[in-house]
Amino acid sequence: MSVMTATAAGRRELPISGRSGIPFTRLLRLEARKLIDTRSGRWLMITIALLTAGLLAAVITFSESREELTFGSLIGATTLVQAVLYPVMGILAMTAEFSQRTGLVTFTVEPRRTRVVAAKLVAASGWAVVGLALAVGFAALGHLLAVQFRDVPAQWHAENDVLAGLVLLQVLSVVQGVAFGLLFSSPALAIVAFFGLPTVWTILGSVIGRLDRYATWLDLVRASGPVGEGHMSGQAWAHLATASTVWVLMPLVIGSWWLTRREIS
């Protein structure tokens, strides 16, 4: 009796009621660091920077048209590499939890898995915007070099609609990468599906005449074209919204639903 009394008296209840858990800002900082602290993420960033610099040097050196060396044209060149490789960063952000077996720790520390997904989406989108800002900086440096060494007249004008469209496309592609990472879990499978499935649909829409009217609404590549050119109409926004629902929102919702129910090992 005396032992039970002493045990009950020494027991301390953990003050867990009413606590909100890990703050989202801390979770966001953690996920943002994961994107560049891993070996794959770090080398992906280095590869993007090197390819962007190499492409820019090639354009400045070999371009014969002055119109290709304006500030606005060089922005299009420097963002080309990012448009291809930044979605891979989104894929790795999600699949790393399973391929590197860190998911058990991540989802034990933060059991609310949708918050982890939200933090990864915001972190990857933030890095995408930072990358786009660096691409604009590369373009400015390239145009300065072109003015200095290629006798190109200085043309620093860049349309705001085009820049805003590039930001939207960059974020959209990274979110699509995270969505495909959620859906397939495996980095190799997610990368193949990300580049393969939309490409197949684009080819089918171009080759088969009956699919052309559907491809206008469901081909994300075709629907994204006017955004990058800064010429969006009401119908163009409708095309982009429909295609984004199919290729971005649906994989994101299905992948998130699957993540909340699957066993993490």
PDB file of C-alpha atoms in Angstrom:
ATOM      1  CA  MET A   1       0.000   0.000   0.000  1.00  0.00           C
ATOM      2  CA  SER A   2       2.780   2.349   0.865  1.00  0.00           C
ATOM      3  CA  VAL A   3       4.553   1.585  -2.461  1.00  0.00           C
ATOM      4  CA  MET A   4       1.372   2.306  -4.498  1.00  0.00           C
ATOM      5  CA  THR A   5       0.878   5.567  -2.630  1.00  0.00           C
ATOM      6  CA  ALA A   6       4.473   6.615  -3.269  1.00  0.00           C
ATOM      7  CA  THR A   7       4.166   5.710  -6.991  1.00  0.00           C
ATOM      8  CA  ALA A   8       0.964   7.657  -7.388  1.00  0.00           C
ATOM      9  CA  ALA A   9       2.438  10.617  -5.547  1.00  0.00           C
ATOM     10  CA  GLY A  10       5.589  10.620  -7.722  1.00  0.00           C
ATOM     11  CA  ARG A  11       3.745  10.299 -11.016  1.00  0.00           C
ATOM     12  CA  ARG A  12       3.825  13.399 -13.212  1.00  0.00           C
ATOM     13  CA  GLU A  13       1.334  13.991 -15.950  1.00  0.00           C
ATOM     14  CA  LEU A  14       2.738  15.304 -19.194  1.00  0.00           C
ATOM     15  CA  PRO A  15       1.223  18.694 -20.053  1.00  0.00           C
ATOM     16  CA  ILE A  16       0.190  17.685 -23.550  1.00  0.00           C
ATOM     17  CA  SER A  17      -3.349  18.991 -23.528  1.00  0.00           C
ATOM     18  CA  GLY A  18      -3.810  22.248 -25.358  1.00  0.00           C
ATOM     19  CA  ARG A  19      -0.374  22.181 -27.025  1.00  0.00           C
ATOM     20  CA  SER A  20      -0.292  22.909 -30.742  1.00  0.00           C
ATOM     21  CA  GLY A  21       2.798  20.795 -31.478  1.00  0.00           C
ATOM     22  CA  ILE A  22       5.667  21.895 -33.687  1.00  0.00           C
ATOM     23  CA  PRO A  23       5.130  25.431 -35.036  1.00  0.00           C
ATOM     24  CA  PHE A  24       4.639  25.480 -38.804  1.00  0.00           C
ATOM     25  CA  THR A  25       7.438  28.013 -39.247  1.00  0.00           C
ATOM     26  CA  ARG A  26       9.911  25.614 -37.609  1.00  0.00           C
ATOM     27  CA  LEU A  27       8.645  22.782 -39.789  1.00  0.00           C
ATOM     28  CA  LEU A  28       9.007  25.023 -42.841  1.00  0.00           C
ATOM     29  CA  ARG A  29      12.612  25.918 -41.980  1.00  0.00           C
ATOM     30  CA  LEU A  30      13.407  22.228 -41.512  1.00  0.00           C
ATOM     31  CA  GLU A  31      11.930  21.215 -44.866  1.00  0.00           C
ATOM     32  CA  ALA A  32      13.668  24.130 -46.605  1.00  0.00           C
ATOM     33  CA  ARG A  33      17.021  22.939 -45.208  1.00  0.00           C
ATOM     34  CA  LYS A  34      16.337  19.364 -46.256  1.00  0.00           C
ATOM     35  CA  LEU A  35      16.155  20.478 -49.890  1.00  0.00           C
ATOM     36  CA  ILE A  36      19.758  21.652 -49.950  1.00  0.00           C
ATOM     37  CA  ASP A  37      21.382  19.709 -47.093  1.00  0.00           C
ATOM     38  CA  THR A  38      20.986  16.339 -48.800  1.00  0.00           C
ATOM     39  CA  ARG A  39      23.600  15.223 -51.317  1.00  0.00           C
ATOM     40  CA  SER A  40      21.060  14.866 -54.134  1.00  0.00           C
ATOM     41  CA  GLY A  41      19.481  18.261 -53.446  1.00  0.00           C
ATOM     42  CA  ARG A  42      22.834  20.029 -53.217  1.00  0.00           C
ATOM     43  CA  TRP A  43      24.113  18.525 -56.477  1.00  0.00           C
ATOM     44  CA  LEU A  44      20.848  19.306 -58.219  1.00  0.00           C
ATOM     45  CA  MET A  45      21.217  22.982 -57.276  1.00  0.00           C
ATOM     46  CA  ILE A  46      24.858  22.996 -58.432  1.00  0.00           C
ATOM     47  CA  THR A  47      23.877  21.314 -61.702  1.00  0.00           C
ATOM     48  CA  ILE A  48      21.140  23.893 -62.354  1.00  0.00           C
ATOM     49  CA  ALA A  49      23.574  26.760 -61.709  1.00  0.00           C
ATOM     50  CA  LEU A  50      26.293  25.266 -63.955  1.00  0.00           C
ATOM     51  CA  LEU A  51      23.906  24.458 -66.801  1.00  0.00           C
ATOM     52  CA  THR A  52      22.349  27.919 -66.593  1.00  0.00           C
ATOM     53  CA  ALA A  53      25.772  29.583 -66.722  1.00  0.00           C
ATOM     54  CA  GLY A  54      26.874  27.319 -69.602  1.00  0.00           C
ATOM     55  CA  LEU A  55      23.705  27.945 -71.602  1.00  0.00           C
ATOM     56  CA  LEU A  56      24.007  31.678 -71.036  1.00  0.00           C
ATOM     57  CA  ALA A  57      27.657  31.688 -72.163  1.00  0.00           C
ATOM     58  CA  ALA A  58      26.730  29.723 -75.305  1.00  0.00           C
ATOM     59  CA  VAL A  59      23.892  32.104 -76.199  1.00  0.00           C
ATOM     60  CA  ILE A  60      26.093  35.183 -75.716  1.00  0.00           C
ATOM     61  CA  THR A  61      28.976  33.673 -77.683  1.00  0.00           C
ATOM     62  CA  PHE A  62      27.211  32.077 -80.631  1.00  0.00           C
ATOM     63  CA  SER A  63      23.996  34.060 -81.074  1.00  0.00           C
ATOM     64  CA  GLU A  64      23.975  36.017 -84.334  1.00  0.00           C
ATOM     65  CA  SER A  65      20.814  38.003 -83.632  1.00  0.00           C
ATOM     66  CA  ARG A  66      20.883  41.015 -81.332  1.00  0.00           C
ATOM     67  CA  GLU A  67      17.245  40.380 -80.434  1.00  0.00           C
ATOM     68  CA  GLU A  68      18.292  37.152 -78.723  1.00  0.00           C
ATOM     69  CA  LEU A  69      20.657  39.094 -76.435  1.00  0.00           C
ATOM     70  CA  THR A  70      18.199  41.543 -74.915  1.00  0.00           C
ATOM     71  CA  PHE A  71      17.509  41.334 -71.186  1.00  0.00           C
ATOM     72  CA  GLY A  72      14.038  39.861 -71.755  1.00  0.00           C
ATOM     73  CA  SER A  73      15.277  37.227 -74.206  1.00  0.00           C
ATOM     74  CA  LEU A  74      18.092  36.159 -71.889  1.00  0.00           C
ATOM     75  CA  ILE A  75      15.581  35.710 -69.043  1.00  0.00           C
ATOM     76  CA  GLY A  76      13.831  33.194 -71.266  1.00  0.00           C
ATOM     77  CA  ALA A  77      17.138  31.380 -71.803  1.00  0.00           C
ATOM     78  CA  THR A  78      18.198  31.278 -68.135  1.00  0.00           C
ATOM     79  CA  THR A  79      14.801  30.031 -66.951  1.00  0.00           C
ATOM     80  CA  LEU A  80      14.777  27.220 -69.520  1.00  0.00           C
ATOM     81  CA  VAL A  81      17.044  24.958 -67.428  1.00  0.00           C
ATOM     82  CA  GLN A  82      15.052  25.630 -64.287  1.00  0.00           C
ATOM     83  CA  ALA A  83      11.781  24.799 -66.036  1.00  0.00           C
ATOM     84  CA  VAL A  84      13.140  21.311 -66.710  1.00  0.00           C
ATOM     85  CA  LEU A  85      15.056  20.545 -63.505  1.00  0.00           C
ATOM     86  CA  TYR A  86      13.233  22.390 -60.702  1.00  0.00           C
ATOM     87  CA  PRO A  87      10.297  19.945 -60.722  1.00  0.00           C
ATOM     88  CA  VAL A  88      12.864  17.228 -59.929  1.00  0.00           C
ATOM     89  CA  MET A  89      13.649  19.150 -56.749  1.00  0.00           C
ATOM     90  CA  GLY A  90       9.963  18.935 -55.834  1.00  0.00           C
ATOM     91  CA  ILE A  91       9.969  15.193 -56.518  1.00  0.00           C
ATOM     92  CA  LEU A  92      13.076  14.636 -54.379  1.00  0.00           C
ATOM     93  CA  ALA A  93      11.600  16.765 -51.585  1.00  0.00           C
ATOM     94  CA  MET A  94       8.802  14.235 -51.140  1.00  0.00           C
ATOM     95  CA  THR A  95      10.354  10.919 -52.169  1.00  0.00           C
ATOM     96  CA  ALA A  96      13.435  11.431 -49.959  1.00  0.00           C
ATOM     97  CA  GLU A  97      11.282  10.547 -46.950  1.00  0.00           C
ATOM     98  CA  PHE A  98      10.876   7.048 -48.375  1.00  0.00           C
ATOM     99  CA  SER A  99      14.058   6.473 -50.387  1.00  0.00           C
ATOM    100  CA  GLN A 100      16.332   7.673 -47.547  1.00  0.00           C
ATOM    101  CA  ARG A 101      14.111   6.145 -44.835  1.00  0.00           C
ATOM    102  CA  THR A 102      13.718   9.409 -42.911  1.00  0.00           C
ATOM    103  CA  GLY A 103       9.927   9.245 -43.037  1.00  0.00           C
ATOM    104  CA  LEU A 104       9.630   7.237 -39.816  1.00  0.00           C
ATOM    105  CA  VAL A 105      11.396  10.007 -37.887  1.00  0.00           C
ATOM    106  CA  THR A 106       9.656  12.841 -39.733  1.00  0.00           C
ATOM    107  CA  PHE A 107       6.133  11.512 -39.247  1.00  0.00           C
ATOM    108  CA  THR A 108       6.813  10.445 -35.656  1.00  0.00           C
ATOM    109  CA  VAL A 109       7.971  13.941 -34.712  1.00  0.00           C
ATOM    110  CA  GLU A 110       5.046  15.461 -36.625  1.00  0.00           C
ATOM    111  CA  PRO A 111       2.195  12.891 -36.845  1.00  0.00           C
ATOM    112  CA  ARG A 112      -0.028  15.330 -38.742  1.00  0.00           C
ATOM    113  CA  ARG A 113       1.288  14.313 -42.129  1.00  0.00           C
ATOM    114  CA  THR A 114      -0.618  16.905 -44.138  1.00  0.00           C
ATOM    115  CA  ARG A 115       1.306  19.628 -42.286  1.00  0.00           C
ATOM    116  CA  VAL A 116       4.554  18.047 -43.459  1.00  0.00           C
ATOM    117  CA  VAL A 117       3.246  18.026 -47.033  1.00  0.00           C
ATOM    118  CA  ALA A 118       2.198  21.681 -46.701  1.00  0.00           C
ATOM    119  CA  ALA A 119       5.650  22.611 -45.370  1.00  0.00           C
ATOM    120  CA  LYS A 120       7.323  20.804 -48.272  1.00  0.00           C
ATOM    121  CA  LEU A 121       5.084  22.597 -50.780  1.00  0.00           C
ATOM    122  CA  VAL A 122       5.826  26.027 -49.327  1.00  0.00           C
ATOM    123  CA  ALA A 123       9.567  25.301 -48.968  1.00  0.00           C
ATOM    124  CA  ALA A 124       9.912  23.980 -52.529  1.00  0.00           C
ATOM    125  CA  SER A 125       7.895  26.913 -53.899  1.00  0.00           C
ATOM    126  CA  GLY A 126      10.097  29.336 -51.963  1.00  0.00           C
ATOM    127  CA  TRP A 127      13.264  27.841 -53.420  1.00  0.00           C
ATOM    128  CA  ALA A 128      11.651  27.997 -56.873  1.00  0.00           C
ATOM    129  CA  VAL A 129      11.087  31.744 -56.505  1.00  0.00           C
ATOM    130  CA  VAL A 130      14.661  32.199 -55.237  1.00  0.00           C
ATOM    131  CA  GLY A 131      15.937  30.242 -58.237  1.00  0.00           C
ATOM    132  CA  LEU A 132      13.930  32.406 -60.611  1.00  0.00           C
ATOM    133  CA  ALA A 133      15.361  35.555 -59.016  1.00  0.00           C
ATOM    134  CA  LEU A 134      18.860  34.156 -59.560  1.00  0.00           C
ATOM    135  CA  ALA A 135      17.957  33.373 -63.178  1.00  0.00           C
ATOM    136  CA  VAL A 136      16.946  37.011 -63.676  1.00  0.00           C
ATOM    137  CA  GLY A 137      20.266  38.024 -62.119  1.00  0.00           C
ATOM    138  CA  PHE A 138      22.141  35.712 -64.518  1.00  0.00           C
ATOM    139  CA  ALA A 139      20.207  37.272 -67.425  1.00  0.00           C
ATOM    140  CA  ALA A 140      21.136  40.775 -66.268  1.00  0.00           C
ATOM    141  CA  LEU A 141      24.807  39.810 -66.055  1.00  0.00           C
ATOM    142  CA  GLY A 142      24.617  38.164 -69.473  1.00  0.00           C
ATOM    143  CA  HIS A 143      23.033  41.234 -71.066  1.00  0.00           C
ATOM    144  CA  LEU A 144      25.701  43.431 -69.485  1.00  0.00           C
ATOM    145  CA  LEU A 145      28.408  41.227 -71.008  1.00  0.00           C
ATOM    146  CA  ALA A 146      26.621  41.273 -74.374  1.00  0.00           C
ATOM    147  CA  VAL A 147      26.491  45.074 -74.302  1.00  0.00           C
ATOM    148  CA  GLN A 148      30.164  45.223 -73.388  1.00  0.00           C
ATOM    149  CA  PHE A 149      31.629  42.617 -75.743  1.00  0.00           C
ATOM    150  CA  ARG A 150      29.033  41.998 -78.511  1.00  0.00           C
ATOM    151  CA  ASP A 151      28.208  45.646 -79.205  1.00  0.00           C
ATOM    152  CA  VAL A 152      24.540  45.021 -78.386  1.00  0.00           C
ATOM    153  CA  PRO A 153      22.419  48.093 -77.520  1.00  0.00           C
ATOM    154  CA  ALA A 154      21.260  48.072 -73.914  1.00  0.00           C
ATOM    155  CA  GLN A 155      17.612  46.955 -73.654  1.00  0.00           C
ATOM    156  CA  TRP A 156      16.660  46.365 -70.032  1.00  0.00           C
ATOM    157  CA  HIS A 157      12.906  46.253 -70.548  1.00  0.00           C
ATOM    158  CA  ALA A 158      11.100  43.146 -69.302  1.00  0.00           C
ATOM    159  CA  GLU A 159       7.307  42.893 -69.265  1.00  0.00           C
ATOM    160  CA  ASN A 160       5.798  42.505 -65.813  1.00  0.00           C
ATOM    161  CA  ASP A 161       3.159  40.106 -67.148  1.00  0.00           C
ATOM    162  CA  VAL A 162       5.880  37.822 -68.489  1.00  0.00           C
ATOM    163  CA  LEU A 163       7.815  37.873 -65.187  1.00  0.00           C
ATOM    164  CA  ALA A 164       4.643  37.167 -63.202  1.00  0.00           C
ATOM    165  CA  GLY A 165       3.817  34.330 -65.597  1.00  0.00           C
ATOM    166  CA  LEU A 166       7.283  32.821 -65.148  1.00  0.00           C
ATOM    167  CA  VAL A 167       6.855  32.887 -61.356  1.00  0.00           C
ATOM    168  CA  LEU A 168       3.480  31.165 -61.676  1.00  0.00           C
ATOM    169  CA  LEU A 169       4.832  28.490 -64.024  1.00  0.00           C
ATOM    170  CA  GLN A 170       7.900  27.886 -61.830  1.00  0.00           C
ATOM    171  CA  VAL A 171       5.798  27.393 -58.694  1.00  0.00           C
ATOM    172  CA  LEU A 172       3.235  25.303 -60.566  1.00  0.00           C
ATOM    173  CA  SER A 173       5.893  22.943 -61.933  1.00  0.00           C
ATOM    174  CA  VAL A 174       7.509  22.478 -58.512  1.00  0.00           C
ATOM    175  CA  VAL A 175       4.139  21.767 -56.879  1.00  0.00           C
ATOM    176  CA  GLN A 176       3.472  19.252 -59.645  1.00  0.00           C
ATOM    177  CA  GLY A 177       6.798  17.611 -58.815  1.00  0.00           C
ATOM    178  CA  VAL A 178       5.850  17.319 -55.139  1.00  0.00           C
ATOM    179  CA  ALA A 179       2.457  15.903 -56.166  1.00  0.00           C
ATOM    180  CA  PHE A 180       4.040  13.216 -58.352  1.00  0.00           C
ATOM    181  CA  GLY A 181       6.504  12.424 -55.537  1.00  0.00           C
ATOM    182  CA  LEU A 182       3.566  11.948 -53.190  1.00  0.00           C
ATOM    183  CA  LEU A 183       1.728   9.762 -55.662  1.00  0.00           C
ATOM    184  CA  PHE A 184       4.591   7.420 -56.625  1.00  0.00           C
ATOM    185  CA  SER A 185       6.929   7.615 -53.546  1.00  0.00           C
ATOM    186  CA  SER A 186       9.870   6.307 -55.596  1.00  0.00           C
ATOM    187  CA  PRO A 187      12.119   9.033 -57.101  1.00  0.00           C
ATOM    188  CA  ALA A 188      12.885   7.076 -60.277  1.00  0.00           C
ATOM    189  CA  LEU A 189       9.258   6.134 -60.882  1.00  0.00           C
ATOM    190  CA  ALA A 190       8.036   9.659 -60.095  1.00  0.00           C
ATOM    191  CA  ILE A 191      10.574  11.284 -62.454  1.00  0.00           C
ATOM    192  CA  VAL A 192       9.693   8.910 -65.298  1.00  0.00           C
ATOM    193  CA  ALA A 193       5.967   9.493 -64.759  1.00  0.00           C
ATOM    194  CA  PHE A 194       6.418  13.271 -64.452  1.00  0.00           C
ATOM    195  CA  PHE A 195       8.178  13.607 -67.786  1.00  0.00           C
ATOM    196  CA  GLY A 196       6.615  10.633 -69.552  1.00  0.00           C
ATOM    197  CA  LEU A 197       2.867  10.898 -68.991  1.00  0.00           C
ATOM    198  CA  PRO A 198       2.381  14.584 -69.980  1.00  0.00           C
ATOM    199  CA  THR A 199       4.706  14.084 -72.975  1.00  0.00           C
ATOM    200  CA  VAL A 200       2.710  11.105 -74.208  1.00  0.00           C
ATOM    201  CA  TRP A 201      -0.519  13.077 -73.843  1.00  0.00           C
ATOM    202  CA  THR A 202       1.010  16.050 -75.701  1.00  0.00           C
ATOM    203  CA  ILE A 203       2.089  13.777 -78.573  1.00  0.00           C
ATOM    204  CA  LEU A 204      -1.302  12.066 -78.751  1.00  0.00           C
ATOM    205  CA  GLY A 205      -3.080  15.434 -78.781  1.00  0.00           C
ATOM    206  CA  SER A 206      -0.874  16.632 -81.636  1.00  0.00           C
ATOM    207  CA  VAL A 207      -1.088  13.479 -83.753  1.00  0.00           C
ATOM    208  CA  ILE A 208      -4.710  12.399 -83.287  1.00  0.00           C
ATOM    209  CA  GLY A 209      -7.113  15.023 -84.589  1.00  0.00           C
ATOM    210  CA  ARG A 210     -10.039  13.931 -82.416  1.00  0.00           C
ATOM    211  CA  LEU A 211      -8.000  14.559 -79.263  1.00  0.00           C
ATOM    212  CA  ASP A 212      -6.982  18.064 -80.248  1.00  0.00           C
ATOM    213  CA  ARG A 213     -10.005  19.815 -78.717  1.00  0.00           C
ATOM    214  CA  TYR A 214      -9.513  17.872 -75.482  1.00  0.00           C
ATOM    215  CA  ALA A 215      -5.774  18.540 -75.460  1.00  0.00           C
ATOM    216  CA  THR A 216      -6.487  22.251 -75.511  1.00  0.00           C
ATOM    217  CA  TRP A 217      -8.047  21.859 -72.061  1.00  0.00           C
ATOM    218  CA  LEU A 218      -6.035  18.959 -70.659  1.00  0.00           C
ATOM    219  CA  ASP A 219      -2.506  19.497 -72.023  1.00  0.00           C
ATOM    220  CA  LEU A 220      -0.599  21.434 -69.348  1.00  0.00           C
ATOM    221  CA  VAL A 221       2.255  22.246 -71.733  1.00  0.00           C
ATOM    222  CA  ARG A 222      -0.115  23.783 -74.256  1.00  0.00           C
ATOM    223  CA  ALA A 223      -2.157  25.573 -71.578  1.00  0.00           C
ATOM    224  CA  SER A 224       1.011  27.053 -70.025  1.00  0.00           C
ATOM    225  CA  GLY A 225       2.204  28.644 -73.259  1.00  0.00           C
ATOM    226  CA  PRO A 226       0.245  31.919 -73.028  1.00  0.00           C
ATOM    227  CA  VAL A 227       1.331  32.381 -69.392  1.00  0.00           C
ATOM    228  CA  GLY A 228       5.014  32.520 -70.308  1.00  0.00           C
ATOM    229  CA  GLU A 229       4.241  34.926 -73.141  1.00  0.00           C
ATOM    230  CA  GLY A 230       2.205  37.228 -70.893  1.00  0.00           C
ATOM    231  CA  HIS A 231      -0.900  36.984 -73.102  1.00  0.00           C
ATOM    232  CA  MET A 232      -3.633  35.499 -70.929  1.00  0.00           C
ATOM    233  CA  SER A 233      -7.327  35.736 -71.781  1.00  0.00           C
ATOM    234  CA  GLY A 234     -10.301  34.426 -69.845  1.00  0.00           C
ATOM    235  CA  GLN A 235     -10.364  31.262 -71.925  1.00  0.00           C
ATOM    236  CA  ALA A 236      -6.617  30.792 -71.522  1.00  0.00           C
ATOM    237  CA  TRP A 237      -7.014  30.965 -67.723  1.00  0.00           C
ATOM    238  CA  ALA A 238      -9.796  28.381 -67.975  1.00  0.00           C
ATOM    239  CA  HIS A 239      -7.513  26.074 -69.998  1.00  0.00           C
ATOM    240  CA  LEU A 240      -4.714  26.478 -67.466  1.00  0.00           C
ATOM    241  CA  ALA A 241      -7.029  25.876 -64.492  1.00  0.00           C
ATOM    242  CA  THR A 242      -8.464  22.706 -66.043  1.00  0.00           C
ATOM    243  CA  ALA A 243      -5.095  21.270 -67.029  1.00  0.00           C
ATOM    244  CA  SER A 244      -3.626  22.153 -63.609  1.00  0.00           C
ATOM    245  CA  THR A 245      -6.512  20.394 -61.887  1.00  0.00           C
ATOM    246  CA  VAL A 246      -5.754  17.202 -63.798  1.00  0.00           C
ATOM    247  CA  TRP A 247      -1.952  17.225 -63.664  1.00  0.00           C
ATOM    248  CA  VAL A 248      -1.263  19.037 -60.361  1.00  0.00           C
ATOM    249  CA  LEU A 249      -4.262  19.141 -58.031  1.00  0.00           C
ATOM    250  CA  MET A 250      -5.515  15.584 -58.552  1.00  0.00           C
ATOM    251  CA  PRO A 251      -2.112  13.893 -57.987  1.00  0.00           C
ATOM    252  CA  LEU A 252      -1.607  16.143 -54.952  1.00  0.00           C
ATOM    253  CA  VAL A 253      -4.966  15.264 -53.386  1.00  0.00           C
ATOM    254  CA  ILE A 254      -4.713  11.533 -54.138  1.00  0.00           C
ATOM    255  CA  GLY A 255      -1.085  11.384 -52.953  1.00  0.00           C
ATOM    256  CA  SER A 256      -1.902  13.259 -49.726  1.00  0.00           C
ATOM    257  CA  TRP A 257      -4.862  10.978 -49.066  1.00  0.00           C
ATOM    258  CA  TRP A 258      -2.653   7.909 -49.600  1.00  0.00           C
ATOM    259  CA  LEU A 259       0.070   9.330 -47.345  1.00  0.00           C
ATOM    260  CA  THR A 260      -2.351   9.814 -44.435  1.00  0.00           C
ATOM    261  CA  ARG A 261      -3.368   6.155 -44.604  1.00  0.00           C
ATOM    262  CA  ARG A 262      -0.239   4.251 -45.532  1.00  0.00           C
ATOM    263  CA  GLU A 263       2.094   2.642 -43.056  1.00  0.00           C
ATOM    264  CA  ILE A 264       5.446   4.407 -42.730  1.00  0.00           C
ATOM    265  CA  SER A 265       8.382   2.053 -42.291  1.00  0.00           C
TER     266      SER A 265
END
